[in-house]
XYZ file of C-alpha atoms in Angstrom:
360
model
C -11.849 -13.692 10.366
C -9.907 -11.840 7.916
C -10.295 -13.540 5.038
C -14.621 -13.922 5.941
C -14.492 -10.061 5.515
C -13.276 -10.276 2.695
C -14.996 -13.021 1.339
C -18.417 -10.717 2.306
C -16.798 -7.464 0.683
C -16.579 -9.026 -2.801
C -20.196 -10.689 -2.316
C -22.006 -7.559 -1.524
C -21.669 -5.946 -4.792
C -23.369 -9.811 -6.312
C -25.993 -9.023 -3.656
C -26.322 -5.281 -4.266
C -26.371 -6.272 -7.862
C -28.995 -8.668 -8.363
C -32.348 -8.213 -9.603
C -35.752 -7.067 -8.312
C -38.083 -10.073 -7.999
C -40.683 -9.848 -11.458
C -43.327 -9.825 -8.546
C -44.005 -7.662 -5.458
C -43.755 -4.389 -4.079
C -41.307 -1.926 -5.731
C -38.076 -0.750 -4.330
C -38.418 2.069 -2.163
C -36.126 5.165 -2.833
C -33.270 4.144 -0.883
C -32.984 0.959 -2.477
C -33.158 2.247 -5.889
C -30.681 4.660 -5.017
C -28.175 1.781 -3.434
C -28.605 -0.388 -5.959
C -27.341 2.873 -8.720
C -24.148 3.451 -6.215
C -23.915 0.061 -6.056
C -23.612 -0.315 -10.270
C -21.728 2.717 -10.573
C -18.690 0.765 -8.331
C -18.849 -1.977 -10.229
C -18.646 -0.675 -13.651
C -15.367 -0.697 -15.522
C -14.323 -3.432 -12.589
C -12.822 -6.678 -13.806
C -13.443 -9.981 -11.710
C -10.387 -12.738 -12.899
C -9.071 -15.903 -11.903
C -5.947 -17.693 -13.834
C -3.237 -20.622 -13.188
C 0.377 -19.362 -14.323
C 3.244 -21.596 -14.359
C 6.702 -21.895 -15.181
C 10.404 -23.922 -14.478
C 11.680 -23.827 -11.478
C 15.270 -24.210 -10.292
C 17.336 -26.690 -12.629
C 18.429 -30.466 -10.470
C 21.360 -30.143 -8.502
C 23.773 -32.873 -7.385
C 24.113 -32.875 -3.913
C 27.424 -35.419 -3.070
C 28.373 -36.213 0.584
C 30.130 -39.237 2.269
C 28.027 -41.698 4.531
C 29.792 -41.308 8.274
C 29.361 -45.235 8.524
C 30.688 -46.941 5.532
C 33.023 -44.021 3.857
C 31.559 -44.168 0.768
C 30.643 -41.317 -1.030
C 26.895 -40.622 -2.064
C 25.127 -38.718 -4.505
C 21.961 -37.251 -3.875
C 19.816 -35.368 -6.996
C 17.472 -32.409 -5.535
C 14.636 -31.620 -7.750
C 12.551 -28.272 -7.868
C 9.332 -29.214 -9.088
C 7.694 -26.016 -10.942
C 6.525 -23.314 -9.928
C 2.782 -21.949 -10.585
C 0.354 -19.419 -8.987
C -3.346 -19.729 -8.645
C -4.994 -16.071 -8.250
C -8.203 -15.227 -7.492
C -9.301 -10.909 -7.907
C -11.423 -8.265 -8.492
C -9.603 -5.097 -9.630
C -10.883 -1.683 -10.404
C -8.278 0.634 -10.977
C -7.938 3.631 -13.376
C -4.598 3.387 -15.202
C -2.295 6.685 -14.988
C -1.536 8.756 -18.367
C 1.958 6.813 -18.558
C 0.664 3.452 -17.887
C -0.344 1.002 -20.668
C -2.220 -2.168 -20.295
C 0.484 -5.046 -20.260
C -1.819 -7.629 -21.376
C -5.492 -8.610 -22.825
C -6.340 -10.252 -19.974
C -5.646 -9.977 -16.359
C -3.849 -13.029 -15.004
C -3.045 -11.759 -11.187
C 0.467 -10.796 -12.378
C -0.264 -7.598 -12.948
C 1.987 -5.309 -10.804
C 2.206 -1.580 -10.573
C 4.217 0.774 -8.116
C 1.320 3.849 -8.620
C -0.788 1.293 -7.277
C 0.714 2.647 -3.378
C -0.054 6.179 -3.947
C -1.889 7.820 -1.958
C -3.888 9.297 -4.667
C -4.815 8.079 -7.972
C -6.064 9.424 -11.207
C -9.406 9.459 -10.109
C -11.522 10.562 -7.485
C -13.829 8.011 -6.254
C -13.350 4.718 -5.513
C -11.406 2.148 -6.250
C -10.225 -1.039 -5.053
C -8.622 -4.407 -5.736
C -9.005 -7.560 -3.872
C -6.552 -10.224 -4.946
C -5.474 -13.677 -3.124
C -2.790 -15.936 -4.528
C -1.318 -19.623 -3.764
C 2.313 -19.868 -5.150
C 4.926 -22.587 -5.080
C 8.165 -20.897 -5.451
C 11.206 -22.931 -5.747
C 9.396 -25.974 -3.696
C 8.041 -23.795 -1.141
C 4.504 -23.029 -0.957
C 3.126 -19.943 0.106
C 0.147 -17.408 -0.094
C -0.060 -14.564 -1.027
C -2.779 -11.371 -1.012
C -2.920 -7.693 -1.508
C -6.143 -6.484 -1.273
C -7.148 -2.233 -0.969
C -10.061 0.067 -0.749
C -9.218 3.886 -1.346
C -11.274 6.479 -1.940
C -10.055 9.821 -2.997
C -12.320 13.193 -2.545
C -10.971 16.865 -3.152
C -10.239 17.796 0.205
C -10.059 14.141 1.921
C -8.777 10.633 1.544
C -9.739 7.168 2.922
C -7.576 3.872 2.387
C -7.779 0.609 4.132
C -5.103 -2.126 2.903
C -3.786 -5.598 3.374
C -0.774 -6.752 2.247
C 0.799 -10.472 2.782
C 4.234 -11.711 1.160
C 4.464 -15.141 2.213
C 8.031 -15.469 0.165
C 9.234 -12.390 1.881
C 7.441 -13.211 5.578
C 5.606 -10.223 5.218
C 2.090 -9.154 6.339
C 0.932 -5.657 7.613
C -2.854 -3.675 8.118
C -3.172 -0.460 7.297
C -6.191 1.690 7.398
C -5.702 5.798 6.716
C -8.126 8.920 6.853
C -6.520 12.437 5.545
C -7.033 16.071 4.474
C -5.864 17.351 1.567
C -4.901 20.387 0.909
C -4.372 21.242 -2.892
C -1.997 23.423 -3.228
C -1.918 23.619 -7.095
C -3.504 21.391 -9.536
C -0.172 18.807 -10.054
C 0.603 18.963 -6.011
C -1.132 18.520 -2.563
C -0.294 17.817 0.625
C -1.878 15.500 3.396
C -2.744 15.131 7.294
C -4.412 12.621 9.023
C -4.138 9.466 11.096
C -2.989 6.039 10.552
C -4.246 3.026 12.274
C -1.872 -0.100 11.540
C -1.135 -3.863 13.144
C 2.198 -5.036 13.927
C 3.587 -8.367 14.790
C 4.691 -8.742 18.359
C 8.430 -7.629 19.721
C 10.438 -8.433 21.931
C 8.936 -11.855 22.246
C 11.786 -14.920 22.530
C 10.404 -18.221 23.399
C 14.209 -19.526 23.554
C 15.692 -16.591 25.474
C 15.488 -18.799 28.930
C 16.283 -22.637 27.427
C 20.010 -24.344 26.494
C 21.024 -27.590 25.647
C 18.387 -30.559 26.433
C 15.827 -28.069 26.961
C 16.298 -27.831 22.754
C 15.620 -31.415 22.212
C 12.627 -31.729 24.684
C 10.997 -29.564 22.679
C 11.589 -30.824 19.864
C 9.973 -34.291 21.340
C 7.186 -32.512 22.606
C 6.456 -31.267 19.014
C 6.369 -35.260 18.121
C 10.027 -35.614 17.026
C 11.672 -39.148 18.187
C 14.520 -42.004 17.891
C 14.183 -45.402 16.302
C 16.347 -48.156 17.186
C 19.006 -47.210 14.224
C 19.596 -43.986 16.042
C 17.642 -41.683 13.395
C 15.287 -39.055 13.913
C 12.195 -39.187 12.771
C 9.367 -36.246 12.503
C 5.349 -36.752 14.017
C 4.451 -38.250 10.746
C 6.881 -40.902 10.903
C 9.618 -39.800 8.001
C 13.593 -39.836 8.575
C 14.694 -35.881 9.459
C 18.069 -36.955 10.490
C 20.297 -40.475 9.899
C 22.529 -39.791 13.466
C 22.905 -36.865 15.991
C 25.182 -35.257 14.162
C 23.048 -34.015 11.268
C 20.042 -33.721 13.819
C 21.934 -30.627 15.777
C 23.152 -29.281 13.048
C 20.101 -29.277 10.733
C 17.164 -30.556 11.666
C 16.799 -29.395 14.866
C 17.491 -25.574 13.718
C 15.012 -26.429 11.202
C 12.306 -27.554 14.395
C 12.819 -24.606 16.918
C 12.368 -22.395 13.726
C 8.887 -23.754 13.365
C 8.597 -23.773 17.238
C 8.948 -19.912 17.424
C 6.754 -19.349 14.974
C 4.227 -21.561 16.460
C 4.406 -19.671 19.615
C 4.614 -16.137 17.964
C 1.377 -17.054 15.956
C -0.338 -17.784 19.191
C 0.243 -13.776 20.377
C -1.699 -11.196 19.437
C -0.969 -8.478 16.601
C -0.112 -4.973 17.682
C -2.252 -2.005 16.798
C -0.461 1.619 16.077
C -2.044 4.770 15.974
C -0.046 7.308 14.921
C 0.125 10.809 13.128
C 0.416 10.934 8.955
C 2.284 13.576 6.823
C 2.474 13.254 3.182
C 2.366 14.970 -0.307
C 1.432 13.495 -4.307
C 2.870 15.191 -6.541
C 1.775 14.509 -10.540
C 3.095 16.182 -13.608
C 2.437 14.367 -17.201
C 3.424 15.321 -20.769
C 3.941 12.837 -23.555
C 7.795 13.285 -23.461
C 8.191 13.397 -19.546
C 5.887 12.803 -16.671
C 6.813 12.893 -12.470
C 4.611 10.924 -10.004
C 5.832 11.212 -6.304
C 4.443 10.323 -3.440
C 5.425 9.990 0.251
C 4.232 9.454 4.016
C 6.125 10.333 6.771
C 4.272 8.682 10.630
C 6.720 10.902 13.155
C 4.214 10.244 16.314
C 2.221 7.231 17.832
C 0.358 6.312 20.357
C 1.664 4.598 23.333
C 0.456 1.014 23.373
C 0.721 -0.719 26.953
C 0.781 -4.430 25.643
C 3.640 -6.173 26.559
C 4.976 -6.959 23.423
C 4.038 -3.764 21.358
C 6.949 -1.756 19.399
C 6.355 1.196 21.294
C 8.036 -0.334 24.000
C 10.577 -2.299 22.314
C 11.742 0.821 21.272
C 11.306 2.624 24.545
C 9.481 6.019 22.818
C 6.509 7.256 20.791
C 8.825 9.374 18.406
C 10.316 6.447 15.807
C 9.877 7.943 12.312
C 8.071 5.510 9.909
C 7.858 6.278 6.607
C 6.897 5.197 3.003
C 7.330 6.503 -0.555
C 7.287 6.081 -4.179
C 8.794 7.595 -7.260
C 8.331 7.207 -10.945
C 9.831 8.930 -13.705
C 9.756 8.833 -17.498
C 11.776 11.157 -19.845
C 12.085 10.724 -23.419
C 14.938 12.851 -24.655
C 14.505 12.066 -28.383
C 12.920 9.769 -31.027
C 15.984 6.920 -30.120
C 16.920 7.435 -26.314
C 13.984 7.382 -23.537
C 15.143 6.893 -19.956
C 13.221 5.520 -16.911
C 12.788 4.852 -12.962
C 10.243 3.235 -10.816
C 9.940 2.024 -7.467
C 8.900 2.350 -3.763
C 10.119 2.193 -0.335
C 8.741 1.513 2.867
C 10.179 1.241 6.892
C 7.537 0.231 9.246
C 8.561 -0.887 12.698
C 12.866 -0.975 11.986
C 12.181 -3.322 8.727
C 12.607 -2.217 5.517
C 11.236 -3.329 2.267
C 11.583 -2.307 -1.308
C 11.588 -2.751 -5.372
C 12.858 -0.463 -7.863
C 13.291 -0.259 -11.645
C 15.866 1.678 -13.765
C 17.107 1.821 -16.870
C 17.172 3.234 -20.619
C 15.442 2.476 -24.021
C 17.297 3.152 -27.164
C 15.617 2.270 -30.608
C 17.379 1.970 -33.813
C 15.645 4.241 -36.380
């Protein structure tokens, strides 16, 4: 359902977009006047689509001695490459202290202003982006994709956010007042409306021993007459018992609780938003800082919601950013980047630091 929404969001401005048949009766006033909006959001916006690739993890010798005959074995595990295919539509200004990377877009583009609550503009602007990556042999997908618009005195972001690599996915939708309280600072109020993957939820909690394996053979998993395990599609998972309870079958009631977690509903939040931007810029040291502080929520009666795996409404969430540049001289220019965020007691993050020093 998700991803149809999308899909229509980045086909209305094609529909909005196209031209008036040669023939027939003119548009009236509000179509003429959609159709201007409609151009105005689009200009400046770039659509992109690109393949990157790259090596992977180098072979690795894996040795181990077969249980039957005593002789040792070598195995060789191979990586095969990694690559992304990325599909977008991006229209964001770029801050005073941001330069464009490259020509072109290629979906790695990356920025941490990109979380602020407010950005160089007001107006809106948005990016839609959905990847498919194989990362060191795993495959996953991956999509960010953000509407914000940003007034004088309000604020409006909706945003979607999944990290397969990480196992991360969160909703978040936001409406605020701002306050300016001077032209480089302002502060925020508002509500937050977010979903949450269940808690509390243990499919295992109740089962031991046997009860392991039947589920395993409910999920197709089986013998053959040599005493290996083999998976619904027919391929060897495990040569004797031994390597089936201590690998494979981890490996199966992994998949089996996420099977069963899938099948559960997400977990809406409503909650109470505090925050402040604050942006100051000069060519030999800028400040962008940003943060969101969600100190009270609504108390969700679902069985499985956070509010009562915690048993309270008060939990603080919160989320934040910082990036600084300060060039001291010609030679020595120092830097730091990055953003933090703790939704539902998990915690996620990337930072930069550092220094340049050039030779003169």
């Amino acid at each position: 359902m998700k991803k149809l929404l999308i899909t229509l969001l980045c086909c209305i401005p094609f529909l909005l977009q196209a031209q008036q048949p040669k023939f027939g009766p003119a548009p009236s006033k509000s179509e003429s006047k959609l159709k201007t909006w409609s151009k105005q959001q689009l200009k400046f916006a770039t659509f992109y689509t690109a393949v990157t690739g790259n090596n992977s993890l180098a072979d690795i010798s894996v040795y181990s001695i077969n249980p039957t005959t005593g002789i040792l074995e070598e195995e060789v595990v191979s990586t095969p490459f990694d690559y992304t295919i990325a599909f977008g539509v991006r229209k964001i200004a770029r801050l005073d202290y941001e330069n464009r990377k490259n020509v072109f877009y290629n979906g790695t583009e990356t920025s941490v202003s990109d979380a602020a609550t407010v950005g160089n503009v007001e107006g809106l602007e948005y990016l839609f982006e959905f990847d498919y990556k194989r990362q060191q042999g795993s495959k996953f997908v991956d999509q960010q994709h953000f509407l914000r618009y940003v007034h004088d005195h309000w604020i409006l972001k909706v945003e979607y956010v999944q990290d397969g690599f990480a196992d991360l996915r969160y909703f978040e939708s936001s409406q605020r007042y701002r306050y300016n309280i001077a032209k480089e600072f302002s502060l925020n109020v508002g509500l937050v409306q977010r979903f949450s993957e269940p808690y509390g939820f243990d499919p295992l909690s109740d089962l031991a021993g046997a009860d392991f394996t039947n589920i395993a053979i409910d999920q197709g998993y089986g013998t053959n007459f040599e005493g290996e395990w083999l998976d619904p599609n027919g391929n060897v998972v495990a040569e004797n018992n031994i390597v089936w309870n201590a690998v494979a079958l981890p490996n199966v009631l992994n998949e089996y609780v996420d099977q069963e977690r899938s099948l559960l509903p997400y977990q809406w939040n409503h909650s109470l938003v505090l925050g402040y931007d604050y942006y100051h810029y000069t060519k030999k040291f800028w400040l962008h800082s940003w943060a969101s502080v969600l100190p009270l929520h609504v108390s969700a009666k679902n069985e499985y919601s956070y509010t009562n795996f915690v048993d309270g409404n008060t939990w603080f969430d919160y989320t934040g950013g910082l990036i600084l540049g300060w060039q001291v001289n010609k030679r020595l220019g120092l830097f730091s980047e990055g953003k933090y965020h703790k939704y539902w007691n998990r915690a996620w993050h990337d930072f930069s630091v550092g220094f340049n020093y050039r030779i003169i």
